[in-house]
Each structure stands twice: as C-alpha cells, then as structure tokens.
Coordinates of C-alpha atoms in Angstrom, one line a residue:
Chain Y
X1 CA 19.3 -43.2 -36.6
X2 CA 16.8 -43.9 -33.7
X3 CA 17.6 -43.7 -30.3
X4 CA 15.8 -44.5 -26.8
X5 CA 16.9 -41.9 -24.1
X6 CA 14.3 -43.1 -21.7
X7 CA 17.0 -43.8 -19.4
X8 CA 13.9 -45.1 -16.5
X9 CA 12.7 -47.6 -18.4
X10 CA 14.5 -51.0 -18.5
X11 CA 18.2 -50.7 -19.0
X12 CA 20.1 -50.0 -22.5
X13 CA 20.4 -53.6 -23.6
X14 CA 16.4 -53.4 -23.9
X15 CA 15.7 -50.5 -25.0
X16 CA 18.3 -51.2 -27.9
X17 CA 16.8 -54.5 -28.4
X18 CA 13.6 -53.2 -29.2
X19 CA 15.0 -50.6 -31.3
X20 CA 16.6 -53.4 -33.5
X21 CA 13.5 -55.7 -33.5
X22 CA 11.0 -53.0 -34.7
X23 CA 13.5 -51.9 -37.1
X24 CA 14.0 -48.7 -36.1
X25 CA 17.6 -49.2 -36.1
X26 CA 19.2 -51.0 -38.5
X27 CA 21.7 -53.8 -37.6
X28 CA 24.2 -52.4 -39.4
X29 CA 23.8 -49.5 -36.8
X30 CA 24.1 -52.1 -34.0
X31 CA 26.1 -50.6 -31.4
X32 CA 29.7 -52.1 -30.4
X33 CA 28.7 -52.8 -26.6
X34 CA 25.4 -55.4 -28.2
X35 CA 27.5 -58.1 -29.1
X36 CA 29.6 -57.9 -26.2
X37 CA 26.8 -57.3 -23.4
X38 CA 24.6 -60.5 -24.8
X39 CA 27.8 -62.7 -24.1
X40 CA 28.8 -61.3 -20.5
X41 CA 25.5 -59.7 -19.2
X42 CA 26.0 -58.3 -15.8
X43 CA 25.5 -60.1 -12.8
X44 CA 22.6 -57.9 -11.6
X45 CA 20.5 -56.1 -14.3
X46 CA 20.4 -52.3 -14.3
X47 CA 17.2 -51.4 -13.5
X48 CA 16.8 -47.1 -12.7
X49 CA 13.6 -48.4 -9.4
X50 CA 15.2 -51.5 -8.4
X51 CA 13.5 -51.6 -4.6
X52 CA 16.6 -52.1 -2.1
X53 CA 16.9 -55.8 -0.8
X54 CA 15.4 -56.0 2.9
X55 CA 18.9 -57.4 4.3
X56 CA 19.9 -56.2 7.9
X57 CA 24.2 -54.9 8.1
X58 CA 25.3 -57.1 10.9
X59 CA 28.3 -55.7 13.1
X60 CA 31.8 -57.2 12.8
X61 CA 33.1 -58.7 16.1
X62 CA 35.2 -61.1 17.0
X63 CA 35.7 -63.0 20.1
X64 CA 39.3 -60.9 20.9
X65 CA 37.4 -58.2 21.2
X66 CA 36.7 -58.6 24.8
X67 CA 40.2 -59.2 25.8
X68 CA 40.8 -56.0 23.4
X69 CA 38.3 -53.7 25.5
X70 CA 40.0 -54.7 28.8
X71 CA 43.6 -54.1 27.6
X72 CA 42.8 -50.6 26.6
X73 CA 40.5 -49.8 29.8
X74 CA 43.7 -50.7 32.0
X75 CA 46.7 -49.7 30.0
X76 CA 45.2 -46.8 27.6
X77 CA 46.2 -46.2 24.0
X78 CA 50.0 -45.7 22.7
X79 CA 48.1 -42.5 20.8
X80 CA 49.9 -42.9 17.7
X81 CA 49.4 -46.3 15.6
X82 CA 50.6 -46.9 12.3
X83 CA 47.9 -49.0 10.0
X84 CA 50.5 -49.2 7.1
X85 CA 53.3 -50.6 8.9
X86 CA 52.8 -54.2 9.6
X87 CA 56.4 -55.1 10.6
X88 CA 55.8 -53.9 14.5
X89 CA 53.4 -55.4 16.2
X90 CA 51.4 -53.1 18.7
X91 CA 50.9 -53.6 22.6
X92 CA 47.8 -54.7 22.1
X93 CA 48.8 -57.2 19.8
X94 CA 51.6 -58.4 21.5
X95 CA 48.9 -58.8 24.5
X96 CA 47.0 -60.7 22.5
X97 CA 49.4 -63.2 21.4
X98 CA 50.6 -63.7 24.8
X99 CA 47.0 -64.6 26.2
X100 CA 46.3 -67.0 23.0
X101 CA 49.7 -68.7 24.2
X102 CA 48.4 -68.9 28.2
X103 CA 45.1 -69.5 27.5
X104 CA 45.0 -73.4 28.6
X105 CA 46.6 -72.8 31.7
X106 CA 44.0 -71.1 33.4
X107 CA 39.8 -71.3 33.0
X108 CA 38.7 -68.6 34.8
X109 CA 38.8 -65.1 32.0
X110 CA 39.8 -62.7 34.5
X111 CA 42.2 -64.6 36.2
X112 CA 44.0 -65.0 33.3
X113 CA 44.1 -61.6 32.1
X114 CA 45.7 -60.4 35.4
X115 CA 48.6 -63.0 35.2
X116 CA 49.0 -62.5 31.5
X117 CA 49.0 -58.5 32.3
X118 CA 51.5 -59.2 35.3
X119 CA 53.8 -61.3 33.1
X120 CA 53.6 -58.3 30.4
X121 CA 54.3 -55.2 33.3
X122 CA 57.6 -57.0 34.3
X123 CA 58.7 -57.7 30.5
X124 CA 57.9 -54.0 30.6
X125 CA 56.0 -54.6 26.5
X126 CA 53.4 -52.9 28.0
X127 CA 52.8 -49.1 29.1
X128 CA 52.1 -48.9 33.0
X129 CA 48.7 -49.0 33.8
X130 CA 47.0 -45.7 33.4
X131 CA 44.7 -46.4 37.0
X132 CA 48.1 -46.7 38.3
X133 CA 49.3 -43.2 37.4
X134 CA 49.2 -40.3 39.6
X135 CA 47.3 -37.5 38.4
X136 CA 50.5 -34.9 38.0
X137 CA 52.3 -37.4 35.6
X138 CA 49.4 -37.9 33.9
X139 CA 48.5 -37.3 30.1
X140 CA 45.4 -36.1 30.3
X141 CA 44.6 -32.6 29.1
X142 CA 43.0 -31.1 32.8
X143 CA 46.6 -32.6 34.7
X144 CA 48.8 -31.2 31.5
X145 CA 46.7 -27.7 32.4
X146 CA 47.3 -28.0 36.3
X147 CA 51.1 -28.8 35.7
X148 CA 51.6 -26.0 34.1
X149 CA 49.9 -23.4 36.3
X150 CA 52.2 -24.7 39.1
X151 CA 55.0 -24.5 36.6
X152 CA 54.8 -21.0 35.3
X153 CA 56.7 -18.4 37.1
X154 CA 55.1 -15.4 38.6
X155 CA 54.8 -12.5 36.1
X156 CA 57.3 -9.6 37.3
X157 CA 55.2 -7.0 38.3
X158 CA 55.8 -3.7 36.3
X159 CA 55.2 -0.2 37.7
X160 CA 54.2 2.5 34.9
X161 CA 55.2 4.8 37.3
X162 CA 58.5 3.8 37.8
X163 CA 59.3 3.0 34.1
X164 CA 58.3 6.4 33.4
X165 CA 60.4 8.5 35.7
X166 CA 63.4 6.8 35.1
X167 CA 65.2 8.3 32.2
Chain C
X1 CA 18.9 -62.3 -2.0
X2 CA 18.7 -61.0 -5.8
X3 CA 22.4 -60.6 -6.2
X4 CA 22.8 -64.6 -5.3
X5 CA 19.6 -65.5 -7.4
X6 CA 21.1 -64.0 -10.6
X7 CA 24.8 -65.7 -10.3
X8 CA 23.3 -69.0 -9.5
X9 CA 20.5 -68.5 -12.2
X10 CA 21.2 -69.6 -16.0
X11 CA 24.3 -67.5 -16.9
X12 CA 26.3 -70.5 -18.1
X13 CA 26.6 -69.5 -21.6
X14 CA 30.3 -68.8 -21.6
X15 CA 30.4 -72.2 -19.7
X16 CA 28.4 -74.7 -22.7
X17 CA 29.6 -72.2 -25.4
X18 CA 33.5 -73.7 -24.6
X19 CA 32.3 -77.4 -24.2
X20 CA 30.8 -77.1 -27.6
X21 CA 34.2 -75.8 -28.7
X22 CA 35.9 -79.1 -27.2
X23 CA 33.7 -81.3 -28.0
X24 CA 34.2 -80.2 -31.3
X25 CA 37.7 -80.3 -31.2
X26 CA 37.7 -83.7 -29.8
X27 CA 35.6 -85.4 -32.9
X28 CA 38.2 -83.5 -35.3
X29 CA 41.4 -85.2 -33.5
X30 CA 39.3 -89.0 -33.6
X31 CA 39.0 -88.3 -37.1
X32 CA 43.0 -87.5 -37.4
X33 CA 44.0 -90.3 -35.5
X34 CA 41.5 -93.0 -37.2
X35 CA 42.2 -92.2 -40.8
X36 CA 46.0 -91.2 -42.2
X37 CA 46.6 -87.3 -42.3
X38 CA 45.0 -86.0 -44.8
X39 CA 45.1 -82.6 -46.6
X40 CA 41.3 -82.9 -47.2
X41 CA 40.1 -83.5 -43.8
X42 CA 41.8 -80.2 -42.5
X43 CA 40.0 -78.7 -45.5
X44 CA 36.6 -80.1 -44.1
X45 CA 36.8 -76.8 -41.9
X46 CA 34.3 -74.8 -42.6
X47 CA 35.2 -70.9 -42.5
X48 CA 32.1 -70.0 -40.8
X49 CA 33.3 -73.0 -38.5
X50 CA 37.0 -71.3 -37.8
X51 CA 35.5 -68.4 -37.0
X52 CA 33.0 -69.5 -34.6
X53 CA 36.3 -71.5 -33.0
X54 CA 38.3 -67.9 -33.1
X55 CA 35.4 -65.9 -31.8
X56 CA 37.0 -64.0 -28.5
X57 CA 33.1 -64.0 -27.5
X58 CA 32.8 -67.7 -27.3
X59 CA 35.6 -67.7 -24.6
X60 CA 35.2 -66.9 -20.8
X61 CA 38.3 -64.9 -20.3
X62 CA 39.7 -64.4 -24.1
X63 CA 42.0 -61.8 -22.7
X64 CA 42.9 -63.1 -19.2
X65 CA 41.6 -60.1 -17.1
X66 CA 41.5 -62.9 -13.8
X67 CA 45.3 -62.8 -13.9
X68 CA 45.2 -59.2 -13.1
X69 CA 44.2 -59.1 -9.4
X70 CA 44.4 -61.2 -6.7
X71 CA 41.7 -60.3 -3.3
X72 CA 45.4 -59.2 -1.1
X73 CA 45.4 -56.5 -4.0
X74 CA 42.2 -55.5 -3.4
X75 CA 42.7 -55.6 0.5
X76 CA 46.1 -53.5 0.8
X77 CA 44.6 -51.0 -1.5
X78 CA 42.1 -50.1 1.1
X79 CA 39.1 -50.4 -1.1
X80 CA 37.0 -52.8 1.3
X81 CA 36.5 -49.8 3.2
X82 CA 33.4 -48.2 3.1
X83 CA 32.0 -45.0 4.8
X84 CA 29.8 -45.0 7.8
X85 CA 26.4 -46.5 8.6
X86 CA 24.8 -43.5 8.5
X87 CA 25.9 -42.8 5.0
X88 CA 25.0 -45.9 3.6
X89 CA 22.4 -46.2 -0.1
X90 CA 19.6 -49.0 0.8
X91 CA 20.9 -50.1 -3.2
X92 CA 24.5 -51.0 -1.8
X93 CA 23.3 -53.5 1.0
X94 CA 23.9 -56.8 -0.6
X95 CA 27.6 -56.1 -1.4
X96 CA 28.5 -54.9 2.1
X97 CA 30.0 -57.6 4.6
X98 CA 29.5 -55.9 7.6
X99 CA 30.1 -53.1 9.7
X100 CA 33.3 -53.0 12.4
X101 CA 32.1 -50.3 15.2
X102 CA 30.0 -48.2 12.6
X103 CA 32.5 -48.1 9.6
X104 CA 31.0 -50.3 6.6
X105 CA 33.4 -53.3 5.1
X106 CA 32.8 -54.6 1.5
X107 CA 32.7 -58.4 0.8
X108 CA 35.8 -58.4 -1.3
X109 CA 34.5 -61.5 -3.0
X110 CA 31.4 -60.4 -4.5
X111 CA 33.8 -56.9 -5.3
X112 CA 36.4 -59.2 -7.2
X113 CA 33.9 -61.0 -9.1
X114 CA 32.1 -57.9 -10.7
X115 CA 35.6 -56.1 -10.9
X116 CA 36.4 -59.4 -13.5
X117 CA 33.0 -59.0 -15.0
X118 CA 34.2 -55.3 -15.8
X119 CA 37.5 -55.9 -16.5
X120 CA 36.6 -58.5 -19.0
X121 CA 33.6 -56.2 -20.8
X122 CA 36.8 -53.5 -21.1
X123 CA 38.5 -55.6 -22.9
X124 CA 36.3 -56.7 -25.5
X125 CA 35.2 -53.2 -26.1
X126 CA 38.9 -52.4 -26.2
X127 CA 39.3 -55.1 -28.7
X128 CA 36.3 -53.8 -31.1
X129 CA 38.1 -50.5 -31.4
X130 CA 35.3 -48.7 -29.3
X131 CA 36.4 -45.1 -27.3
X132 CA 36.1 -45.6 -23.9
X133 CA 35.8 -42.6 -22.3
X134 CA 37.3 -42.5 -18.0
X135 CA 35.6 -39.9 -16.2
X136 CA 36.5 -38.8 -12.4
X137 CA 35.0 -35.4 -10.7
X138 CA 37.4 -35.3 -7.2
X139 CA 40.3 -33.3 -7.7
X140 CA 42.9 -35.2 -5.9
X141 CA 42.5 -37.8 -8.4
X142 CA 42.1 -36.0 -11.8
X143 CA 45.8 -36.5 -12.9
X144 CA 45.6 -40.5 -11.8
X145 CA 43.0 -41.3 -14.0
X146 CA 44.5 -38.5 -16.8
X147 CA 47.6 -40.7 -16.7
X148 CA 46.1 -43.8 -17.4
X149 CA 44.2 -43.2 -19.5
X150 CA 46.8 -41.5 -22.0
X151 CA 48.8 -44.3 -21.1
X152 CA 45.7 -46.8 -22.4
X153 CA 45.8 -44.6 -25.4
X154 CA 41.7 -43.7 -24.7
X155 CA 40.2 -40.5 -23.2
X156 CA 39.9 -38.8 -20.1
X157 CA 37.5 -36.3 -18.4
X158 CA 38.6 -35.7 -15.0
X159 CA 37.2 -32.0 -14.9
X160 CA 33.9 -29.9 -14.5
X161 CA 31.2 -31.8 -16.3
X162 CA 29.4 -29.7 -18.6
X163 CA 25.8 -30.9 -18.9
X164 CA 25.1 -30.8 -22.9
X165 CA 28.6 -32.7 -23.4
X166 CA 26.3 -36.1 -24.4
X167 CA 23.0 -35.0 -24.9
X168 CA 23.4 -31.9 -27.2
X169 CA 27.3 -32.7 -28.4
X170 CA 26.6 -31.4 -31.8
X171 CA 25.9 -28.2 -30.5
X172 CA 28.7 -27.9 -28.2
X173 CA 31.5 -28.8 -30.2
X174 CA 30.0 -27.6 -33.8
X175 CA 29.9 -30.6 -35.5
X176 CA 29.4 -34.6 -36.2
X177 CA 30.7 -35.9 -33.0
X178 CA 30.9 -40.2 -32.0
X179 CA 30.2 -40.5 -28.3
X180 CA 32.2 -42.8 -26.1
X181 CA 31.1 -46.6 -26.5
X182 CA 31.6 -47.4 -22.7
X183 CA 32.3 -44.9 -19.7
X184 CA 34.1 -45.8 -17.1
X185 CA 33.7 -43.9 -13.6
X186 CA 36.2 -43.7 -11.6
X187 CA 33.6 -42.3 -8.5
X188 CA 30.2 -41.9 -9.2
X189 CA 29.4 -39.0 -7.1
X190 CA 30.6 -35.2 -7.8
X191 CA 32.4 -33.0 -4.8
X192 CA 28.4 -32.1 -3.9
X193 CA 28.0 -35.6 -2.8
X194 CA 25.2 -35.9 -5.9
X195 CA 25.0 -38.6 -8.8
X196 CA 27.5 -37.4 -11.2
X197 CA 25.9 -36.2 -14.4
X198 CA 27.2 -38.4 -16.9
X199 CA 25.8 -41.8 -14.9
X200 CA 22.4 -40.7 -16.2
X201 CA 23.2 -39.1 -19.5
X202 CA 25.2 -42.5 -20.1
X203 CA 22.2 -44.1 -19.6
X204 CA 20.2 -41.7 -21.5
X205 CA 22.7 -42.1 -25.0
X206 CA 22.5 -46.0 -24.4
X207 CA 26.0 -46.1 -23.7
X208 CA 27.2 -48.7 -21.2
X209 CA 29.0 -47.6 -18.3
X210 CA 31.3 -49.1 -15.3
X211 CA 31.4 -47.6 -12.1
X212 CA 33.4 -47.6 -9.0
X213 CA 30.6 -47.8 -6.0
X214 CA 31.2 -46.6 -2.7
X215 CA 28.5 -47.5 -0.2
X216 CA 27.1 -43.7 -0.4
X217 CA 26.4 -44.2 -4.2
X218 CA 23.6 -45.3 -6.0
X219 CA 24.3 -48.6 -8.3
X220 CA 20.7 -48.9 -9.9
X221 CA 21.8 -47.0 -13.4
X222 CA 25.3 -48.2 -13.9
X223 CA 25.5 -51.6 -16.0
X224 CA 29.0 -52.8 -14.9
X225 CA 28.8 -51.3 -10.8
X226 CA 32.0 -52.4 -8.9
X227 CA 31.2 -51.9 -5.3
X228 CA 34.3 -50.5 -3.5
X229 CA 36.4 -47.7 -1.8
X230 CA 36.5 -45.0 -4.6
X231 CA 38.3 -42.1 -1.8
X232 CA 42.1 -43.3 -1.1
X233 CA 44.3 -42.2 -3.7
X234 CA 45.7 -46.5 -3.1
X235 CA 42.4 -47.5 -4.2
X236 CA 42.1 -45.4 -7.5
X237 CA 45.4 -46.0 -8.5
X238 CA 44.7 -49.8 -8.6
X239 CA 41.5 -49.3 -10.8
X240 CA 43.5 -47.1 -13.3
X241 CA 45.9 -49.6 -13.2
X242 CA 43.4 -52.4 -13.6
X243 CA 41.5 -50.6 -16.5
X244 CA 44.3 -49.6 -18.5
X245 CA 45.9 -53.3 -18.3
X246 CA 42.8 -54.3 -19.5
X247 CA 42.6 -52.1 -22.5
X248 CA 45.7 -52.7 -23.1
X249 CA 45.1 -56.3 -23.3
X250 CA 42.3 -55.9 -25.5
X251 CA 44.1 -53.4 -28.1
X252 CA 47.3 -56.0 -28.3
X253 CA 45.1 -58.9 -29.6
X254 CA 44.6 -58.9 -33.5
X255 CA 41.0 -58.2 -34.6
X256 CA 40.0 -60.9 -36.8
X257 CA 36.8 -58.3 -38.5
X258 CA 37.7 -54.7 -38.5
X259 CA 34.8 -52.8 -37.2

C-alpha cells in the first residue's frame, strides 16, 4: 500500500487525496479518519509554513486598575492571597466595592479615594497604611534585620584560659 | 484575520446536509397525512435512502460532544492561562485574547469552539472502531492521561518516545503492526521545551492528530489544535475527561457498517 510521508507538503487530507485519485491507493484502503475529516474539516487547515498572522497582543486593563494601583501603593499587600478560594473577598476587593458604591457622591478621583480609604481605616477592613508605619514595626526585610541586631543579646565572652585551668 | 475568514467561509455542509434531511422528512409526513396509511408508502423508502437518513456524518453533533463543557469549565480549570509574552509562537497569535501585565490569556471562545470540533472528530473515529492512541511527555501527568485512557478502553503513551515507534514499527516490535488512526496530545512539547516527536511522525504516517496548544507550541502540523493551558494538573484532567467521554460516546452508539 502507498503512502505520502512528506509531512511539509500540504496536510494529510491532500496528500491522501491524491493518493486515492491517482490510484495509488485503493479505496478499499481508504483510511478511517477520510470520511470523517471531509465532513468536519478543521477550522484552520494544517499547513507545516503557514506565515504567522501580523496581529499585535493588546494588554488587558481595565478601568479599576487605577483605583487598584493606589490601594496597594498606600496600604501594601496582605502577602498571602488565595486565587482558589472565592468565598472571601480580599481588601482590595472589598475597597473596590466600597468606591463603586460612593462613587456618585464625589467628582473629583482623589477626593474620593481618601474618604472611601478614611471610611475603610475606621471599619478597620483595611491594613493600616504602610507610609504610616514606623520603620521598627515594619515588615520589611532591612527593619526585620535592624530589630533583630538590637534584640540579640550580647554573646558571653569565653576565656580559653580560664576554661582550661579550671578542673 | 485567517482564523475568522475560514469559520465565516463555506463550511456549512453539516448545516444544508440536515435541511436536506427535513425537508425530506417533511414531504414523507404530507404524503402520510394526504393519503390513508399505507404499508406501501413506508416501503417507498429506499435503503440507500435510510441510510443516508442514519448516516451519523450527515449530523452536526451525532454524538452530543457540545453538552460536554460549558466556557465556566474551561475557566475554573485554568486553561485560559497562557505563559508569558516572551514565550509566545508568532503561530498562536490569533487564539490569544490578550495579555494581563505580561501573562498571555486565551480567548476561551475560539478554545471552546475547536475543543467541539475535536471532541466531535473523537467521536466519529471512536465510532468507526479506529485506535486512538493519547500521548503525553511531562511526568506529572503520565498517570492522568494513563487513566483515562484505560478507562476509554484505547491506548496510552505517556513515556519516553522512542523515535522509530511510527516510522520503522515493523522493526521495533518484530512484526505486522496497525498504527493509531488518530493521536491525541495531551502537550505538544517534550520536558526539552521541543516539538514532541510524534506531532511530526503523525504527520509523516498520514495519521490525524489533536493537540492541546499552549501559547509556546507550534499549531502549524496538528489537524485538530486546541489552543489552551496544557501545565496545571486542573487543566489536563478536564481534557482526559473530555476525551474519554467522548470516546465513550462514540463506542456506545451501534455501528450501522462494521468497518
């Protein structure tokens, strides 16, 4: 039985196709998939030097996304965020929903961001602000250092001397 | 864009193929209602006719492969996510939405249709009594896709693809061996982030195959590509799922020929 394994050169359907039309293959030999293929062709045919389509991959934003930046500039990240779990809504989130709600009281952007923030530091649903923060009670990995150096005790010191004359 | 100029082109054979069916149906209830029932007007049936009528071809979705998925499916399995912009094949550009701060997102729609289109293909195969042959290279998935596909009741390679498996079979397993009649890859791309072997040797043996996508993969030589997320163990167990429903489907319909 003939076969084509030119695998650059159209796609299967027409290299079996011409197999079949020369009579190189007889239709009894007809593959399974020919019947099949010629009823649901795919949308896009297979082709091995198909040029790549000249389409520009435009970013994803949405207009939240400002509001989002400036929440996270002034109150930082809760560090740990489950994607899975979609019962508990995040600060952010929360934030969010309370400026969609306060939204037609005010026109000015930033005004309204400090009153919805203000509303949201005395329900305490947000983390305080981390400008706010002094720099020992901070998270950061420098102030986490400095704490501890003031923290650690002074090392005893040891006299070889001593240890060794004592019995 | 290509991809839109081919679904919007002349494709509609499914779509005439039933009206014929109807409208042929229609004349054959006028003629029960006009004259008495008669014995010799069901006879009038031509065989040829019935098994045009019967044909699972002539139908858009014989087997009802839409019902298996919905989009939210897709969605909470993770596979509209894609891998970076940096990553990304010039091939995969029309089935990617967008990019959200450098990580590529998948239009789901255009992944849903194709992931019918392959569903459906499957099934028919599935139906003809054709081997269909899942092959996966990443480890973490190897018993996934083992599992389904003894569960379809086809065949599996989820290991180390040897190179002469479909070119030189004869040789490697001593004897008359019948290749798979459609391959279906679970990722297209080995643990050296190159084309998996059997995409091209597929190709090569005229053997149609179905491939997951991811937007680091080539589509060009797959006939059935489904662009999506082929790295979270969610999204793979949805495909293996999907495929061996499918199969399934197509094994538990009765065969009118025997092939």
């Amino acid at each position: 039985m003939a076969s084509s394994r030119l695998e650059r050169i159209g796609n299967i359907y027409s290299r079996v196709r011409g197999l079949l039309r020369s009579g190189a293959m007889k239709p009894e030999d007809k593959p399974i998939w020919y019947e099949v293929y010629e009823a649901f062709p795919p949308k896009v045919e297979p082709q091995y030097g198909r040029k790549a389509s000249e389409i520009t991959i435009h970013p994803i934003f949405y207009p939240e996304d400002i509001v989002r930046a400036k929440f996270y500039e002034r109150f930082g990240s809760p560090g740990l965020i489950s994607l899975a779990n979609n019962e508990y809504p995040t600060p952010c989130q929360k934030f969010l929903d309370r400026y969609k709600e306060m939204e037609k009281d005010f026109s000015d952007e930033n005004e309204l961001f400090e009153a919805v923030a203000k509303v949201m530091e005395e329900e305490k649903s947000v983390p305080e602000s981390v400008s706010s923060n002094q720099p020992d009670s901070g998270t950061s990995m420098a102030s986490m250092f400095s704490s501890a150096v003031s923290k650690s005790q002074p090392q005893p010191k040891i006299n070889v001397g001593d240890l060794l004359t004592e019995k | 864009m290509e991809y839109e100029a081919a679904v919007k082109g002349p494709l509609k054979l499914k779509g005439t193929a039933n009206k014929d069916i109807q409208k042929k149906l229609k004349k054959k209830n006028k003629e029960k209602n006009a004259a008495s029932l008669k014995v010799d007007q069901l006879a009038d049936i031509k065989e040829s006719e019935l098994k045009e009528i019967s044909d699972p071809l002539k139908f858009p979705d014989y087997f009802g492969v839409r019902k298996l998925f919905r989009i939210k499916d897709l969605f909470d399995a993770r596979i509209h996510y894609g891998h970076k912009d940096g990553t990304l094949d010039p091939n995969m550009k029309p089935y990617i939405f967008g990019s959200r701060l450098g990580h590529l997102i998948f239009d789901l729609d255009k992944t849903a249709e194709m992931l019918q289109d392959a569903l459906n293909f499957t099934a028919h195969i599935a139906y003809r009594g054709g081997i269909i042959l899942f092959v996966s290279h990443c480890p973490q998935h190897t018993l996934t896709v083992e599992n389904a596909a003894k569960q379809a009741g086809e065949y599996a390679h989820a290991r180390e693809w040897d190179f002469h498996i479909f070119t030189n079979s004869e040789k490697v397993y001593n004897g008359v061996t019948r290749l798979p009649d459609l391959v279906i890859l679970l990722s297209t791309l080995n643990p050296q982030m190159q084309e998996h072997t059997a995409v091209k040797d597929a190709a090569k043996m005229c053997i149609p195959t179905i491939g997951i996508v991811d937007s680091n993969s080539n589509p060009n030589l797959i006939t059935y590509p489904i662009p999506g997320n082929d790295d979270s163990p969610a999204a793979v167990q949805l495909y293996c799922n999907l495929f061996r429903d499918a199969i399934l489907l197509g094994k538990s319909k009765k065969p009118v020929e025997v092939y």
